[in-house]
Coordinates of C-alpha atoms and ligand atoms in Angstrom, one line a residue:
M1 CA -20.5 4.6 8.1
N2 CA -21.7 7.0 10.8
T3 CA -20.5 10.7 10.2
Q4 CA -19.1 10.7 13.8
A5 CA -16.9 7.5 13.5
T6 CA -13.8 6.6 15.1
I7 CA -12.0 4.8 12.6
L8 CA -8.4 2.8 13.0
I9 CA -5.7 2.8 10.1
T10 CA -2.9 0.7 10.9
G11 CA 0.4 1.3 9.4
G12 CA -0.6 5.0 8.9
A13 CA 3.3 6.1 9.2
G14 CA 4.3 4.1 6.1
F15 CA 4.1 5.3 2.3
I16 CA 0.3 4.4 1.3
G17 CA -0.8 4.7 5.1
R18 CA 0.3 8.0 5.6
H19 CA -1.5 9.2 2.3
V20 CA -4.6 7.1 3.5
A21 CA -4.4 9.1 7.0
E22 CA -4.2 12.4 5.6
H23 CA -7.0 11.9 3.2
F24 CA -9.5 11.0 6.0
V25 CA -8.5 13.6 8.6
L26 CA -8.4 16.4 6.3
N27 CA -11.6 15.2 4.4
Y28 CA -13.7 13.7 7.2
P29 CA -13.2 16.0 10.3
N30 CA -16.2 14.5 12.1
Y31 CA -14.2 11.1 12.0
H32 CA -11.8 10.6 14.6
C33 CA -8.9 8.7 13.1
I34 CA -6.5 6.7 15.2
I35 CA -3.3 6.0 13.2
L36 CA -1.7 2.4 14.3
D37 CA 1.8 2.0 13.7
N38 CA 4.8 0.6 15.3
L39 CA 7.4 2.6 13.2
T40 CA 9.6 0.0 11.7
Y41 CA 12.1 0.8 9.5
S42 CA 9.6 2.0 6.9
G43 CA 7.4 3.7 9.0
N44 CA 8.2 7.7 10.1
L45 CA 6.4 9.8 12.3
H46 CA 7.4 12.9 10.4
N47 CA 5.2 11.3 7.6
L48 CA 2.2 12.5 9.6
A49 CA 3.2 16.3 10.1
S50 CA 0.9 17.8 8.0
I51 CA -1.8 16.3 10.0
E52 CA -0.7 15.7 13.6
Q53 CA -2.1 19.0 15.1
R54 CA -5.4 18.0 13.8
P55 CA -8.4 17.6 16.4
N56 CA -9.4 14.4 14.8
F57 CA -6.0 12.8 14.7
T58 CA -4.5 10.7 17.2
F59 CA -1.2 8.7 16.8
M60 CA -0.7 5.6 18.6
Q61 CA 2.6 3.4 18.4
A62 CA 1.8 0.0 18.8
D63 CA 2.5 -3.4 17.3
I64 CA -0.5 -5.3 15.9
N65 CA 1.2 -8.3 17.1
N66 CA 0.4 -7.3 20.5
F67 CA -3.2 -8.7 21.0
E68 CA -3.8 -7.0 24.6
T69 CA -3.1 -3.5 23.2
V70 CA -4.7 -3.4 20.2
Q71 CA -7.7 -5.2 21.5
H72 CA -7.6 -2.1 24.5
I73 CA -7.2 0.5 21.2
I74 CA -10.2 -0.8 19.9
Q75 CA -12.4 -1.2 23.2
D76 CA -11.2 2.4 24.6
Y77 CA -11.7 4.2 21.2
H78 CA -15.1 2.2 20.1
I79 CA -13.7 1.8 16.8
Q80 CA -16.1 1.4 14.1
G81 CA -13.9 1.1 11.0
V82 CA -10.6 -0.4 10.2
I83 CA -8.4 0.1 7.5
H84 CA -5.5 -2.3 7.6
L85 CA -2.4 -1.5 5.9
A86 CA 0.5 -2.4 8.5
A87 CA 2.5 -5.3 7.0
E88 CA 6.1 -5.8 6.1
T89 CA 6.3 -4.9 2.4
H90 CA 9.5 -5.1 0.7
V91 CA 10.0 -8.6 -1.4
D92 CA 13.8 -8.6 -0.8
N93 CA 13.5 -8.7 2.4
S94 CA 10.7 -11.3 2.5
I95 CA 13.5 -13.7 0.5
H96 CA 16.2 -12.9 2.9
S97 CA 14.2 -13.2 6.0
P98 CA 10.7 -14.7 5.6
I99 CA 9.5 -15.1 9.6
P100 CA 8.9 -11.5 10.0
F101 CA 6.9 -11.3 7.2
V102 CA 4.7 -14.3 8.7
Q103 CA 4.9 -12.9 12.2
T104 CA 3.4 -9.1 11.2
N105 CA 1.4 -10.3 7.9
V106 CA -0.3 -13.4 9.0
L107 CA -0.3 -13.4 12.9
G108 CA -0.6 -9.6 13.2
T109 CA -3.5 -9.6 10.7
T110 CA -4.8 -12.4 13.0
N111 CA -4.7 -10.6 16.2
L112 CA -6.2 -7.7 14.6
L113 CA -9.0 -9.5 13.1
E114 CA -9.7 -11.5 16.7
A115 CA -9.5 -8.2 18.6
C116 CA -12.3 -6.9 16.6
R117 CA -14.4 -10.2 16.7
N118 CA -14.0 -10.0 20.5
Y119 CA -14.8 -6.4 20.6
L120 CA -17.9 -6.8 18.4
E121 CA -19.0 -10.0 20.4
K122 CA -19.3 -7.7 23.6
H123 CA -20.2 -4.6 21.9
P124 CA -22.3 -5.1 18.1
T125 CA -21.6 -2.1 16.3
P126 CA -24.1 -2.4 13.5
N127 CA -22.0 -0.6 10.6
F128 CA -18.5 -1.9 11.7
K129 CA -16.5 -2.6 8.8
Y130 CA -12.9 -3.8 8.2
L131 CA -11.1 -3.2 4.9
Q132 CA -8.0 -5.4 4.3
I133 CA -5.6 -3.8 1.8
S134 CA -4.1 -6.5 -0.1
T135 CA -2.0 -6.5 -3.5
D136 CA -1.9 -7.9 -6.8
E137 CA 1.0 -10.0 -6.0
V138 CA -1.4 -12.7 -4.5
F139 CA -2.2 -14.0 -8.0
G140 CA 1.1 -14.7 -8.8
S141 CA 2.4 -13.9 -12.5
I142 CA 0.5 -13.5 -15.6
N143 CA 1.3 -13.4 -19.4
T144 CA 0.1 -10.8 -21.8
P145 CA -2.5 -10.2 -23.0
L146 CA -4.6 -11.6 -19.8
F147 CA -5.8 -10.0 -16.8
F148 CA -6.3 -11.2 -13.0
D149 CA -9.6 -10.0 -11.4
E150 CA -11.5 -10.7 -8.3
Q151 CA -12.3 -14.4 -9.2
S152 CA -8.9 -15.5 -9.9
A153 CA -7.3 -18.1 -8.0
Y154 CA -4.3 -17.2 -5.5
Q155 CA -0.9 -18.1 -6.5
P156 CA 1.4 -16.4 -4.1
R157 CA 5.3 -16.9 -5.3
S158 CA 7.2 -14.9 -3.0
P159 CA 7.3 -15.2 1.0
Y160 CA 5.8 -11.7 0.9
S161 CA 3.1 -12.3 -1.5
A162 CA 2.5 -15.6 0.2
S163 CA 2.1 -13.8 3.5
K164 CA -0.4 -11.3 2.4
A165 CA -2.1 -14.1 0.5
S166 CA -2.5 -16.0 4.2
A167 CA -3.7 -13.0 5.6
D168 CA -6.3 -12.7 3.0
H169 CA -7.5 -16.2 3.8
L170 CA -7.7 -15.6 7.4
V171 CA -10.0 -12.5 6.3
M172 CA -12.3 -14.6 4.4
A173 CA -12.2 -17.4 6.8
Y174 CA -13.2 -14.8 9.4
R175 CA -15.9 -13.6 6.9
H176 CA -17.4 -17.2 6.3
T177 CA -17.4 -18.3 9.9
Y178 CA -17.9 -15.4 12.0
K179 CA -19.7 -12.9 9.5
F180 CA -16.9 -10.6 10.0
P181 CA -17.9 -7.5 8.0
A182 CA -14.7 -7.4 6.0
M183 CA -13.7 -6.4 2.8
I184 CA -10.3 -6.7 0.7
S185 CA -8.8 -4.6 -2.0
Y186 CA -6.3 -5.4 -4.3
A187 CA -3.8 -2.9 -5.7
T188 CA -1.2 -2.8 -8.1
N189 CA 2.4 -1.1 -7.6
N190 CA 1.8 2.2 -5.9
Y191 CA 4.1 5.3 -6.4
G192 CA 4.3 8.8 -5.2
P193 CA 5.8 10.8 -2.3
Y194 CA 7.0 9.4 1.1
Q195 CA 7.8 5.9 -0.5
Y196 CA 10.9 4.0 1.6
P197 CA 13.9 4.3 -0.9
E198 CA 14.2 0.5 -1.2
K199 CA 11.4 0.6 -3.8
L200 CA 12.0 0.8 -7.3
I201 CA 11.1 4.7 -8.3
P202 CA 12.9 6.5 -5.1
N203 CA 15.8 4.1 -5.1
T204 CA 16.5 5.1 -8.9
I205 CA 16.0 8.3 -8.1
A206 CA 18.2 8.1 -5.2
H207 CA 21.1 6.5 -7.3
A208 CA 20.7 8.9 -10.3
L209 CA 20.8 12.0 -7.9
A210 CA 24.3 10.7 -6.7
K211 CA 25.3 9.5 -9.9
K212 CA 26.0 6.1 -8.7
P213 CA 25.3 2.8 -10.9
I214 CA 21.4 2.4 -11.2
P215 CA 20.6 -1.1 -10.4
I216 CA 18.0 -3.0 -12.3
Y217 CA 17.2 -6.7 -11.4
G218 CA 18.0 -9.2 -14.5
N219 CA 16.9 -7.9 -18.1
G220 CA 14.4 -5.4 -16.7
Q221 CA 11.7 -6.4 -18.6
Q222 CA 9.5 -7.4 -15.7
V223 CA 6.1 -5.7 -16.4
R224 CA 4.4 -4.2 -13.1
D225 CA 1.1 -2.2 -13.1
W226 CA 1.3 0.9 -11.5
I227 CA -1.1 3.3 -9.9
A228 CA -0.7 6.9 -8.5
V229 CA -0.9 6.6 -4.7
P230 CA -3.9 9.3 -4.8
D231 CA -5.7 7.3 -7.5
H232 CA -5.3 4.3 -4.8
V233 CA -6.3 6.1 -1.8
N234 CA -9.4 7.2 -3.7
A235 CA -10.3 3.7 -4.4
I236 CA -9.6 2.9 -0.3
E237 CA -12.4 5.7 0.4
R238 CA -14.8 4.2 -2.0
I239 CA -14.6 0.7 -1.0
F240 CA -14.7 1.9 2.8
H241 CA -17.6 4.0 2.2
H242 CA -19.6 2.3 -0.4
G243 CA -17.9 -1.2 -0.8
M244 CA -20.1 -4.6 0.0
I245 CA -19.6 -6.1 2.8
G246 CA -17.7 -9.8 1.8
E247 CA -16.7 -8.4 -1.4
T248 CA -13.4 -8.3 -2.7
Y249 CA -12.0 -5.3 -5.3
A250 CA -9.1 -5.2 -8.0
V251 CA -7.8 -1.8 -8.1
S252 CA -5.6 -0.8 -11.4
A253 CA -4.8 2.2 -13.2
H254 CA -3.6 0.0 -16.3
H255 CA -0.4 1.7 -16.3
E256 CA 2.0 -1.3 -17.5
Y257 CA 5.5 -0.7 -17.8
A258 CA 8.8 -3.0 -17.8
N259 CA 10.9 -2.0 -15.1
L260 CA 13.6 -1.2 -17.6
E261 CA 11.1 1.4 -19.1
I262 CA 10.4 3.1 -15.8
V263 CA 13.9 3.4 -14.9
S264 CA 14.9 5.0 -18.3
K265 CA 11.8 7.3 -18.2
I266 CA 13.2 8.4 -14.7
C267 CA 16.6 9.1 -16.1
L268 CA 15.7 10.9 -19.2
Y269 CA 13.5 13.3 -17.2
M270 CA 16.3 13.9 -14.5
E271 CA 19.0 14.7 -17.2
K272 CA 16.8 17.5 -18.6
K273 CA 15.5 18.9 -15.2
L274 CA 19.2 18.8 -13.8
G275 CA 20.6 20.1 -16.9
Y276 CA 23.1 16.9 -17.3
P277 CA 24.3 16.2 -20.8
E278 CA 22.2 13.4 -22.7
N279 CA 22.9 9.7 -21.4
T280 CA 24.6 11.2 -18.2
L281 CA 22.1 9.0 -16.2
T282 CA 20.8 6.3 -18.5
N283 CA 24.8 5.2 -19.0
L284 CA 24.7 4.3 -14.9
I285 CA 22.2 1.6 -15.7
T286 CA 23.4 -1.4 -14.6
H287 CA 21.9 -5.0 -14.7
V288 CA 22.4 -7.1 -11.9
E289 CA 21.7 -10.5 -10.7
D290 CA 18.0 -11.3 -10.9
R291 CA 15.8 -11.6 -7.8
P292 CA 15.4 -15.3 -7.2
G293 CA 12.1 -16.2 -8.4
H294 CA 11.1 -12.7 -9.9
D295 CA 7.5 -12.8 -11.1
F296 CA 7.3 -11.5 -14.8
R297 CA 4.2 -9.6 -15.0
Y298 CA 1.4 -8.6 -12.9
A299 CA -1.7 -6.8 -13.8
L300 CA -5.4 -6.6 -12.5
N301 CA -8.6 -5.9 -14.5
S302 CA -10.5 -3.4 -12.4
S303 CA -14.0 -3.4 -14.1
K304 CA -15.5 -4.5 -11.1
I305 CA -14.8 -1.4 -8.8
E306 CA -14.9 1.2 -11.7
Q307 CA -18.7 -0.1 -12.7
A308 CA -19.9 -1.0 -9.1
L309 CA -18.6 2.1 -7.1
H310 CA -18.0 4.4 -10.0
W311 CA -14.3 4.6 -9.3
Q312 CA -11.5 5.9 -11.8
P313 CA -8.2 6.5 -11.7
V314 CA -7.2 10.1 -12.9
F315 CA -3.2 10.4 -13.2
A316 CA -1.7 10.0 -16.1
F317 CA 1.1 8.0 -15.5
D318 CA 3.9 10.4 -16.8
D319 CA 2.2 13.3 -15.2
Y320 CA 2.2 11.9 -11.6
L321 CA 5.5 10.4 -12.4
I322 CA 7.0 13.6 -12.8
Y323 CA 5.3 14.9 -9.8
T324 CA 6.6 12.3 -7.9
I325 CA 10.5 13.0 -9.2
N326 CA 10.1 16.3 -8.6
W327 CA 9.1 15.9 -5.0
Y328 CA 12.0 13.6 -4.2
L329 CA 14.2 16.1 -5.7
T330 CA 13.0 18.7 -3.2
H331 CA 12.9 16.1 -0.3
P332 CA 16.3 15.0 -0.8
E333 CA 16.7 14.1 3.0
W334 CA 14.0 11.8 2.3
L335 CA 16.4 9.3 0.0
Q336 CA 19.1 9.4 2.5
Q337 CA 17.5 7.1 5.0
Ligands
NAD1 P1 5.3 0.8 4.0 O1 6.2 -0.6 4.0 O2 5.7 1.7 3.4 O3 4.5 0.8 5.3 C1 4.1 -0.2 6.3 C2 3.8 0.1 7.4 O4 3.6 -0.5 8.5 C3 5.2 0.9 8.3 O5 4.8 2.4 8.5 C4 5.5 0.0 9.5 O6 5.7 0.7 10.7 C5 4.0 -0.4 10.0 N1 4.1 -1.7 10.3 C6 4.9 -2.8 10.0 N2 4.9 -3.8 10.8 C7 4.1 -3.4 11.8 C8 3.4 -4.3 12.9 N3 4.0 -5.1 13.2 N4 2.7 -3.0 13.8 C9 2.2 -1.9 13.5 N5 2.9 -1.6 12.4 C10 3.4 -2.1 11.8 O7 4.5 0.0 3.0 P2 3.1 0.4 2.0 O8 3.8 0.3 0.6 O9 2.6 1.8 2.4 O10 2.2 -0.7 2.0 C11 1.1 -0.4 2.7 C12 -0.3 -1.8 2.6 O11 -0.6 -1.8 1.2 C13 0.8 -3.0 2.8 O12 -0.3 -3.9 3.5 C14 1.3 -3.5 1.2 O13 1.1 -4.8 1.4 C15 0.1 -2.8 0.5 N6 0.1 -2.6 -0.8 C16 1.2 -2.0 -1.2 C17 1.5 -1.8 -2.5 C18 2.5 -0.7 -2.7 O14 2.7 -0.9 -3.9 N7 3.2 -0.3 -1.9 C19 0.5 -2.3 -3.6 C20 -0.6 -3.2 -3.0 C21 -0.7 -3.2 -1.6

């Protein structure tokens, strides 16, 4: 990637996107970073306050479904690289209302691919690259002790994961059909500051702080593989700069925990931190009816990115969980959304 490049980060006002945007704006002052986001309920311009005054930062409020606008942005700014994060992301919402997931994740991604392809046809850009941010959920559920990797077959099982899988198939079809310079990364569950409070960790902290019943789906034994958001951001940077066009990369920190373990850890830490008597918060854990079709376990083998791109996660799970809880405790307004 040319050191003077202009890059497009979609979904940059959301949870992972704002960390990606901050990382590239602060660490690559010679990149001009265009952050594109239509500010749905999970996107927030305040998330970008730490970088909004930087000269290499531009925010564009736009919908990836709007072909004309996306095409203009790519042409007007001579985009040389795209990191595509914009998506509808909450599995529960996808169960209640799948169509927005198809619209944004499938059609929106296709619009973006098509706008890039049109641009490249008119303005061949030798080092252009496109990174699709996908998820471990496209592979479906897997039993211990097995792991999915880049060779695993797609087996999405929720409308969310099916829409992400469809988007990935379109990216791969563009690669195959048009030699479109794309890569895909699959990451596990991210956690950290600025995550919308609908997701497990901030949702648990919000309920614990309000001393309200802390909901947990079913028996809480569903296993997720967790990664600290800065570890994921570093993986995205590695793939964007050093990944091979046409390749896919699984990104995991190998921190597998059952949902009930995570919720219990949060309650225990908050009881100590807030000086509450033992079990004050733990006793609030309330099992609620399970999510339909709830996948039992997600887990990825990330040896390919570790060996080929020398990426390693650096954050210990408990350390970054404590950092995350403390961040939410000092930003209670975030949990009121
Ligand atoms: P998020 O919901 O916090 O952020 C999504 C962002 O996309 C929001 O800012 C939203 O406004 C924007 N957006 C939604 N629809 C848009 C549209 N039509 N046009 C423009 N912008 C739009 O999600 P997140 O957790 O930050 O996830 C970001 C990406 O990473 C997603 O593609 C998701 O599938 C992927 N991912 C997330 C995780 C995770 O654990 N959070 C794990 C693996 C992969």
